[in-house]
Amino acid sequence: VAAAGQVARVAMARLQGVKQRNNRRAIPTSRDVAALAGVSQSTVSYVMSGKRAISEETRRRVQAAIEQLTYQPHAGARALRGRRTNVIALVVRMRESLDPAGTIPYVETIVETARARDYDVVLVTTDEGPEGLTRLAKRRVCDAFVLMDIRKDDDRIETAAGLELPVVLMGIPEDRHGLDAVDFNTRRAAELLVDELADTGHRHIVLVGAGPNTPPRDFHFISEFYDGARQRAVLRELDFVVVEREEEGWTGIERAADRLLARRADRLGWIARTPQVTDWLLQLARLKGLIPGRDLSIVSLCTKTTATALTPPVTNVSPEPRDLARLAMTVLFELLDGAEPSGSVRLVEPAALERRETTALFS
Amino acid sequence: VAAAGQVARVAMARLQGVKQRNNRRAIPTSRDVAALAGVSQSTVSYVMSGKRAISEETRRRVQAAIEQLTYQPHAGARALRGRRTNVIALVVRMRESLDPAGTIPYVETIVETARARDYDVVLVTTDEGPEGLTRLAKRRVCDAFVLMDIRKDDDRIETAAGLELPVVLMGIPEDRHGLDAVDFNTRRAAELLVDELADTGHRHIVLVGAGPNTPPRDFHFISEFYDGARQRAVLRELDFVVVEREEEGWTGIERAADRLLARRADRLGWIARTPQVTDWLLQLARLKGLIPGRDLSIVSLCTKTTATALTPPVTNVSPEPRDLARLAMTVLFELLDGAEPSGSVRLVEPAALERRETTALFS
DNA sequence: ATGAAAGCGCTAACAG
DNA sequence: CTGTTAGCGCTTTCAT
């Protein structure tokens, strides 16, 4: 007890000394906590980590001291000694993002999930290239990587695979180099959309993609969607065409209107692959005096939120971004907890199709 | 030279030892670089920081060793000893974002600008609340903060002001607590848009806001836009009304159509405050058989990219997000370089209005 | 112009 | 159950 008192006095002196010199509170260290609680510095560390048994009395005193000083452990010191940073690097494609608005929910969910396990997230852009990954790994800035917006021939994969750190790919490249990947089952989503149209007596399907700047063949989830829809249409004996816009934006839709409507009046269904395209197709119908759900159908791959926010509400299959982000983090935490990379792909299955006003019942 | 040789041998032994034990390359430290270059460890540090004169010959050898080992300094060790983390915390509002798609360019620009000065960016959501800021500061995770999406009564401000770390606010709160802030001059932007309509012979102006979920009075840049437009309209002796939608989405516009068109045929100009609203107004005009640029005008506060991507291209004043993000980072780096917080507000002025097809020339 | 050495604040092995 | 101690890899004196 006498010793504890002495240590406490020393700590007070230190705090006051600093206060006098800087005229402002210094950020407390675990030594300050220890002194205030009258224990050794390592005991503070053990109280925080829970890695050894601590008497109730000691734990209480230490916790009180921690709260009184609002102590937080120095992240750098922890990383240096403990060889883990509690930081996850999230590598996203921002400059040429496929869907800027769509990116936010992913990022948000990943940050939330990370925080739930006391990880912070550093955000990196693909523009930094593979060297960016190497830099973060060698500088020990992070413990693991999540790579978003994976292209089939993504140049980050090989580098990431050589890093000896946990990596999860969101999206499926041609060569995974042994890394774990997660994605939506967009093939299955396409099948559900085609089935909906088949089941309701449609004859002709037009699949409308996002346009010239997003080449379907560069991204696995897009080509899967196309292939799935096409094959299902064959199976269900429906006429099937893809209309690729030759121009971006609304103009692209307007210019393609003739092709989109070539089979008008004959049990026509449009499949929109993105929220934006869905909106435009509704707009086009409105402009042409066609009522979705009566004159033709519009079904869409978009979230429930988007589908119900549109007018009229659109029949959709939902690729919930949050589910995919959560799956990615589940896999990542397994790896961080010591699991061996399995090099496997895990898919998020689409929820059941939700029929809304834009499905026409022809049968 | 003999000593250097010996040190080098020791380092080799260390590297080999590790290699044998782990069966994989250990990440090299500055000691390894020093040994390989035949200099002391501190010399490596000085070569990297440039904080003392180094002979050309020594520098060359050290650089060669650095490259050979692809050495990167341990971020945690640096932070611990050097008392700076080279990390900037970016605090964004994601869950209830005003404009999810619009957020990306800000984030991208901030990450890029940070990287240009060798800072990384940790991404935090406002959901973590003020304690999130305290945590990052006390753990020494970051050296500075950028707070986006500032509300007038933002609860992060007071905490941030007590952190004794550089902070830049993007957006203007009621009480800045002495912190520096940057924002767009949306008041000026509104004036330019009203002037355009006044100069081209319009009589009636309808300002269309984003809708019920974004209360204009919560955000300074929105209320400034409204006030600026209203006052300018008075000055130019134009009839001026604000139409707030009572429902979200396209439905909100459709329901408000009567109010929007009440003064139809009489030199009517619509001012759209967001890209999304601009798109909807074009849609509404199309639907009503009105041709923007002939029957009425649509002018918009949106980026050039948005304005020209629409059909027809829209007259706009551009609040370029990248400019604002760059300004924020300029201020932040001044603070990081030791400048005292001035508690001032710096505004990004809008570029000149660009007239496109949606301006009707009534005069 | 360079080297030796002292820690930064923490974790974990070692020693009761 | 708790304390003492040895570093992690770096920056920065102090010494030459």
PDB file of N, CA and C in Angstrom, chain A residues 28-89:
ATOM      1  N   PRO A  28      -3.120  10.537 -21.179  1.00  0.00           N
ATOM      2  CA  PRO A  28      -2.625   9.587 -20.184  1.00  0.00           C
ATOM      3  C   PRO A  28      -2.187   8.273 -20.815  1.00  0.00           C
ATOM      4  N   THR A  29      -1.198   7.646 -20.211  1.00  0.00           N
ATOM      5  CA  THR A  29      -0.726   6.343 -20.662  1.00  0.00           C
ATOM      6  C   THR A  29      -1.163   5.292 -19.653  1.00  0.00           C
ATOM      7  N   SER A  30      -0.867   4.049 -19.973  1.00  0.00           N
ATOM      8  CA  SER A  30      -1.258   2.972 -19.065  1.00  0.00           C
ATOM      9  C   SER A  30      -0.481   3.085 -17.744  1.00  0.00           C
ATOM     10  N   ARG A  31       0.666   3.749 -17.776  1.00  0.00           N
ATOM     11  CA  ARG A  31       1.415   3.971 -16.527  1.00  0.00           C
ATOM     12  C   ARG A  31       0.641   4.884 -15.604  1.00  0.00           C
ATOM     13  N   ASP A  32       0.039   5.906 -16.187  1.00  0.00           N
ATOM     14  CA  ASP A  32      -0.746   6.838 -15.375  1.00  0.00           C
ATOM     15  C   ASP A  32      -1.929   6.110 -14.746  1.00  0.00           C
ATOM     16  N   VAL A  33      -2.546   5.263 -15.532  1.00  0.00           N
ATOM     17  CA  VAL A  33      -3.669   4.477 -15.021  1.00  0.00           C
ATOM     18  C   VAL A  33      -3.189   3.595 -13.877  1.00  0.00           C
ATOM     19  N   ALA A  34      -2.068   2.921 -14.110  1.00  0.00           N
ATOM     20  CA  ALA A  34      -1.508   2.012 -13.104  1.00  0.00           C
ATOM     21  C   ALA A  34      -1.240   2.759 -11.805  1.00  0.00           C
ATOM     22  N   ALA A  35      -0.609   3.906 -11.901  1.00  0.00           N
ATOM     23  CA  ALA A  35      -0.269   4.690 -10.719  1.00  0.00           C
ATOM     24  C   ALA A  35      -1.529   5.085  -9.961  1.00  0.00           C
ATOM     25  N   LEU A  36      -2.501   5.546 -10.707  1.00  0.00           N
ATOM     26  CA  LEU A  36      -3.736   5.993 -10.069  1.00  0.00           C
ATOM     27  C   LEU A  36      -4.460   4.836  -9.375  1.00  0.00           C
ATOM     28  N   ALA A  37      -4.362   3.652  -9.988  1.00  0.00           N
ATOM     29  CA  ALA A  37      -5.051   2.494  -9.414  1.00  0.00           C
ATOM     30  C   ALA A  37      -4.181   1.787  -8.386  1.00  0.00           C
ATOM     31  N   GLY A  38      -2.923   2.184  -8.305  1.00  0.00           N
ATOM     32  CA  GLY A  38      -2.013   1.545  -7.365  1.00  0.00           C
ATOM     33  C   GLY A  38      -1.646   0.125  -7.752  1.00  0.00           C
ATOM     34  N   VAL A  39      -1.489  -0.114  -9.065  1.00  0.00           N
ATOM     35  CA  VAL A  39      -1.065  -1.436  -9.535  1.00  0.00           C
ATOM     36  C   VAL A  39       0.088  -1.255 -10.506  1.00  0.00           C
ATOM     37  N   SER A  40       0.600  -2.353 -11.011  1.00  0.00           N
ATOM     38  CA  SER A  40       1.684  -2.229 -11.981  1.00  0.00           C
ATOM     39  C   SER A  40       1.102  -1.978 -13.366  1.00  0.00           C
ATOM     40  N   GLN A  41       1.967  -1.444 -14.213  1.00  0.00           N
ATOM     41  CA  GLN A  41       1.515  -1.092 -15.551  1.00  0.00           C
ATOM     42  C   GLN A  41       1.005  -2.324 -16.300  1.00  0.00           C
ATOM     43  N   SER A  42       1.675  -3.451 -16.108  1.00  0.00           N
ATOM     44  CA  SER A  42       1.265  -4.639 -16.869  1.00  0.00           C
ATOM     45  C   SER A  42      -0.125  -5.102 -16.438  1.00  0.00           C
ATOM     46  N   THR A  43      -0.459  -4.886 -15.193  1.00  0.00           N
ATOM     47  CA  THR A  43      -1.795  -5.270 -14.726  1.00  0.00           C
ATOM     48  C   THR A  43      -2.869  -4.509 -15.503  1.00  0.00           C
ATOM     49  N   VAL A  44      -2.593  -3.254 -15.778  1.00  0.00           N
ATOM     50  CA  VAL A  44      -3.531  -2.470 -16.582  1.00  0.00           C
ATOM     51  C   VAL A  44      -3.721  -3.131 -17.941  1.00  0.00           C
ATOM     52  N   SER A  45      -2.606  -3.518 -18.523  1.00  0.00           N
ATOM     53  CA  SER A  45      -2.657  -4.168 -19.825  1.00  0.00           C
ATOM     54  C   SER A  45      -3.497  -5.440 -19.753  1.00  0.00           C
ATOM     55  N   TYR A  46      -3.275  -6.223 -18.701  1.00  0.00           N
ATOM     56  CA  TYR A  46      -4.018  -7.478 -18.577  1.00  0.00           C
ATOM     57  C   TYR A  46      -5.503  -7.244 -18.299  1.00  0.00           C
ATOM     58  N   VAL A  47      -5.805  -6.206 -17.576  1.00  0.00           N
ATOM     59  CA  VAL A  47      -7.216  -5.886 -17.350  1.00  0.00           C
ATOM     60  C   VAL A  47      -7.891  -5.589 -18.686  1.00  0.00           C
ATOM     61  N   MET A  48      -7.174  -4.849 -19.527  1.00  0.00           N
ATOM     62  CA  MET A  48      -7.775  -4.465 -20.805  1.00  0.00           C
ATOM     63  C   MET A  48      -7.926  -5.652 -21.744  1.00  0.00           C
ATOM     64  N   SER A  49      -6.918  -6.521 -21.767  1.00  0.00           N
ATOM     65  CA  SER A  49      -6.957  -7.620 -22.733  1.00  0.00           C
ATOM     66  C   SER A  49      -7.725  -8.817 -22.183  1.00  0.00           C
ATOM     67  N   GLY A  50      -7.856  -8.900 -20.857  1.00  0.00           N
ATOM     68  CA  GLY A  50      -8.526 -10.054 -20.271  1.00  0.00           C
ATOM     69  C   GLY A  50      -7.728 -11.335 -20.432  1.00  0.00           C
ATOM     70  N   LYS A  51      -6.411 -11.218 -20.661  1.00  0.00           N
ATOM     71  CA  LYS A  51      -5.629 -12.412 -20.956  1.00  0.00           C
ATOM     72  C   LYS A  51      -5.064 -13.083 -19.714  1.00  0.00           C
ATOM     73  N   ARG A  52      -5.391 -12.555 -18.549  1.00  0.00           N
ATOM     74  CA  ARG A  52      -5.100 -13.356 -17.360  1.00  0.00           C
ATOM     75  C   ARG A  52      -6.052 -12.976 -16.235  1.00  0.00           C
ATOM     76  N   ALA A  53      -6.185 -13.864 -15.302  1.00  0.00           N
ATOM     77  CA  ALA A  53      -7.160 -13.676 -14.230  1.00  0.00           C
ATOM     78  C   ALA A  53      -6.776 -12.480 -13.368  1.00  0.00           C
ATOM     79  N   ILE A  54      -7.746 -11.682 -13.054  1.00  0.00           N
ATOM     80  CA  ILE A  54      -7.542 -10.488 -12.228  1.00  0.00           C
ATOM     81  C   ILE A  54      -8.580 -10.524 -11.104  1.00  0.00           C
ATOM     82  N   SER A  55      -8.169 -10.188  -9.903  1.00  0.00           N
ATOM     83  CA  SER A  55      -9.126 -10.172  -8.790  1.00  0.00           C
ATOM     84  C   SER A  55     -10.167  -9.083  -9.029  1.00  0.00           C
ATOM     85  N   GLU A  56     -11.342  -9.347  -8.514  1.00  0.00           N
ATOM     86  CA  GLU A  56     -12.431  -8.423  -8.733  1.00  0.00           C
ATOM     87  C   GLU A  56     -12.068  -7.022  -8.257  1.00  0.00           C
ATOM     88  N   GLU A  57     -11.475  -6.966  -7.083  1.00  0.00           N
ATOM     89  CA  GLU A  57     -11.086  -5.703  -6.459  1.00  0.00           C
ATOM     90  C   GLU A  57     -10.112  -4.912  -7.357  1.00  0.00           C
ATOM     91  N   THR A  58      -9.096  -5.591  -7.840  1.00  0.00           N
ATOM     92  CA  THR A  58      -8.109  -4.924  -8.695  1.00  0.00           C
ATOM     93  C   THR A  58      -8.760  -4.425  -9.984  1.00  0.00           C
ATOM     94  N   ARG A  59      -9.531  -5.311 -10.586  1.00  0.00           N
ATOM     95  CA  ARG A  59     -10.182  -4.943 -11.833  1.00  0.00           C
ATOM     96  C   ARG A  59     -11.017  -3.667 -11.651  1.00  0.00           C
ATOM     97  N   ARG A  60     -11.722  -3.624 -10.546  1.00  0.00           N
ATOM     98  CA  ARG A  60     -12.579  -2.482 -10.278  1.00  0.00           C
ATOM     99  C   ARG A  60     -11.762  -1.187 -10.207  1.00  0.00           C
ATOM    100  N   ARG A  61     -10.689  -1.259  -9.430  1.00  0.00           N
ATOM    101  CA  ARG A  61      -9.873  -0.060  -9.250  1.00  0.00           C
ATOM    102  C   ARG A  61      -9.269   0.399 -10.576  1.00  0.00           C
ATOM    103  N   VAL A  62      -8.798  -0.587 -11.351  1.00  0.00           N
ATOM    104  CA  VAL A  62      -8.191  -0.240 -12.642  1.00  0.00           C
ATOM    105  C   VAL A  62      -9.240   0.368 -13.578  1.00  0.00           C
ATOM    106  N   GLN A  63     -10.394  -0.260 -13.641  1.00  0.00           N
ATOM    107  CA  GLN A  63     -11.456   0.263 -14.499  1.00  0.00           C
ATOM    108  C   GLN A  63     -11.808   1.691 -14.113  1.00  0.00           C
ATOM    109  N   ALA A  64     -11.876   1.919 -12.807  1.00  0.00           N
ATOM    110  CA  ALA A  64     -12.207   3.260 -12.334  1.00  0.00           C
ATOM    111  C   ALA A  64     -11.167   4.264 -12.801  1.00  0.00           C
ATOM    112  N   ALA A  65      -9.912   3.872 -12.675  1.00  0.00           N
ATOM    113  CA  ALA A  65      -8.825   4.770 -13.089  1.00  0.00           C
ATOM    114  C   ALA A  65      -8.895   5.040 -14.590  1.00  0.00           C
ATOM    115  N   ILE A  66      -9.186   3.964 -15.352  1.00  0.00           N
ATOM    116  CA  ILE A  66      -9.305   4.105 -16.810  1.00  0.00           C
ATOM    117  C   ILE A  66     -10.391   5.120 -17.144  1.00  0.00           C
ATOM    118  N   GLU A  67     -11.510   4.984 -16.453  1.00  0.00           N
ATOM    119  CA  GLU A  67     -12.604   5.898 -16.753  1.00  0.00           C
ATOM    120  C   GLU A  67     -12.302   7.323 -16.303  1.00  0.00           C
ATOM    121  N   GLN A  68     -11.694   7.416 -15.138  1.00  0.00           N
ATOM    122  CA  GLN A  68     -11.393   8.752 -14.623  1.00  0.00           C
ATOM    123  C   GLN A  68     -10.475   9.514 -15.581  1.00  0.00           C
ATOM    124  N   LEU A  69      -9.497   8.797 -16.126  1.00  0.00           N
ATOM    125  CA  LEU A  69      -8.545   9.456 -17.036  1.00  0.00           C
ATOM    126  C   LEU A  69      -9.025   9.371 -18.491  1.00  0.00           C
ATOM    127  N   THR A  70     -10.161   8.737 -18.716  1.00  0.00           N
ATOM    128  CA  THR A  70     -10.595   8.392 -20.074  1.00  0.00           C
ATOM    129  C   THR A  70      -9.408   7.878 -20.891  1.00  0.00           C
ATOM    130  N   TYR A  71      -8.782   6.896 -20.302  1.00  0.00           N
ATOM    131  CA  TYR A  71      -7.599   6.320 -20.948  1.00  0.00           C
ATOM    132  C   TYR A  71      -7.961   5.537 -22.199  1.00  0.00           C
ATOM    133  N   GLN A  72      -7.168   5.708 -23.222  1.00  0.00           N
ATOM    134  CA  GLN A  72      -7.255   4.883 -24.429  1.00  0.00           C
ATOM    135  C   GLN A  72      -5.842   4.457 -24.779  1.00  0.00           C
ATOM    136  N   PRO A  73      -5.642   3.200 -25.129  1.00  0.00           N
ATOM    137  CA  PRO A  73      -4.281   2.727 -25.432  1.00  0.00           C
ATOM    138  C   PRO A  73      -3.744   3.328 -26.726  1.00  0.00           C
ATOM    139  N   HIS A  74      -2.495   3.645 -26.732  1.00  0.00           N
ATOM    140  CA  HIS A  74      -1.828   4.210 -27.912  1.00  0.00           C
ATOM    141  C   HIS A  74      -1.783   3.174 -29.026  1.00  0.00           C
ATOM    142  N   ALA A  75      -2.448   3.490 -30.137  1.00  0.00           N
ATOM    143  CA  ALA A  75      -2.586   2.514 -31.225  1.00  0.00           C
ATOM    144  C   ALA A  75      -1.232   2.106 -31.798  1.00  0.00           C
ATOM    145  N   GLY A  76      -0.334   3.070 -31.916  1.00  0.00           N
ATOM    146  CA  GLY A  76       0.971   2.774 -32.499  1.00  0.00           C
ATOM    147  C   GLY A  76       1.779   1.839 -31.621  1.00  0.00           C
ATOM    148  N   ALA A  77       1.767   2.118 -30.340  1.00  0.00           N
ATOM    149  CA  ALA A  77       2.513   1.271 -29.406  1.00  0.00           C
ATOM    150  C   ALA A  77       1.961  -0.149 -29.434  1.00  0.00           C
ATOM    151  N   ARG A  78       0.653  -0.233 -29.466  1.00  0.00           N
ATOM    152  CA  ARG A  78       0.011  -1.540 -29.553  1.00  0.00           C
ATOM    153  C   ARG A  78       0.434  -2.297 -30.790  1.00  0.00           C
ATOM    154  N   ALA A  79       0.396  -1.591 -31.907  1.00  0.00           N
ATOM    155  CA  ALA A  79       0.734  -2.232 -33.175  1.00  0.00           C
ATOM    156  C   ALA A  79       2.192  -2.683 -33.156  1.00  0.00           C
ATOM    157  N   LEU A  80       3.027  -1.845 -32.561  1.00  0.00           N
ATOM    158  CA  LEU A  80       4.465  -2.147 -32.541  1.00  0.00           C
ATOM    159  C   LEU A  80       4.734  -3.398 -31.719  1.00  0.00           C
ATOM    160  N   ARG A  81       4.164  -3.427 -30.537  1.00  0.00           N
ATOM    161  CA  ARG A  81       4.440  -4.533 -29.642  1.00  0.00           C
ATOM    162  C   ARG A  81       3.557  -5.746 -29.952  1.00  0.00           C
ATOM    163  N   GLY A  82       2.305  -5.499 -30.159  1.00  0.00           N
ATOM    164  CA  GLY A  82       1.360  -6.601 -30.279  1.00  0.00           C
ATOM    165  C   GLY A  82       1.257  -7.205 -31.665  1.00  0.00           C
ATOM    166  N   ARG A  83       1.932  -6.615 -32.630  1.00  0.00           N
ATOM    167  CA  ARG A  83       1.918  -7.050 -34.028  1.00  0.00           C
ATOM    168  C   ARG A  83       0.515  -7.207 -34.608  1.00  0.00           C
ATOM    169  N   ARG A  84      -0.370  -6.326 -34.228  1.00  0.00           N
ATOM    170  CA  ARG A  84      -1.633  -6.196 -34.946  1.00  0.00           C
ATOM    171  C   ARG A  84      -2.111  -4.757 -34.799  1.00  0.00           C
ATOM    172  N   THR A  85      -2.665  -4.260 -35.881  1.00  0.00           N
ATOM    173  CA  THR A  85      -2.948  -2.826 -35.941  1.00  0.00           C
ATOM    174  C   THR A  85      -4.404  -2.518 -35.631  1.00  0.00           C
ATOM    175  N   ASN A  86      -5.253  -3.538 -35.690  1.00  0.00           N
ATOM    176  CA  ASN A  86      -6.693  -3.298 -35.592  1.00  0.00           C
ATOM    177  C   ASN A  86      -7.189  -2.310 -36.659  1.00  0.00           C
ATOM    178  N   VAL A  87      -6.599  -2.447 -37.815  1.00  0.00           N
ATOM    179  CA  VAL A  87      -7.037  -1.629 -38.950  1.00  0.00           C
ATOM    180  C   VAL A  87      -7.239  -2.537 -40.160  1.00  0.00           C
ATOM    181  N   ILE A  88      -8.327  -2.299 -40.867  1.00  0.00           N
ATOM    182  CA  ILE A  88      -8.602  -3.025 -42.104  1.00  0.00           C
ATOM    183  C   ILE A  88      -8.542  -2.041 -43.258  1.00  0.00           C
ATOM    184  N   ALA A  89      -7.876  -2.424 -44.327  1.00  0.00           N
ATOM    185  CA  ALA A  89      -7.808  -1.557 -45.503  1.00  0.00           C
ATOM    186  C   ALA A  89      -8.923  -1.923 -46.479  1.00  0.00           C
TER     187      ALA A  89
END
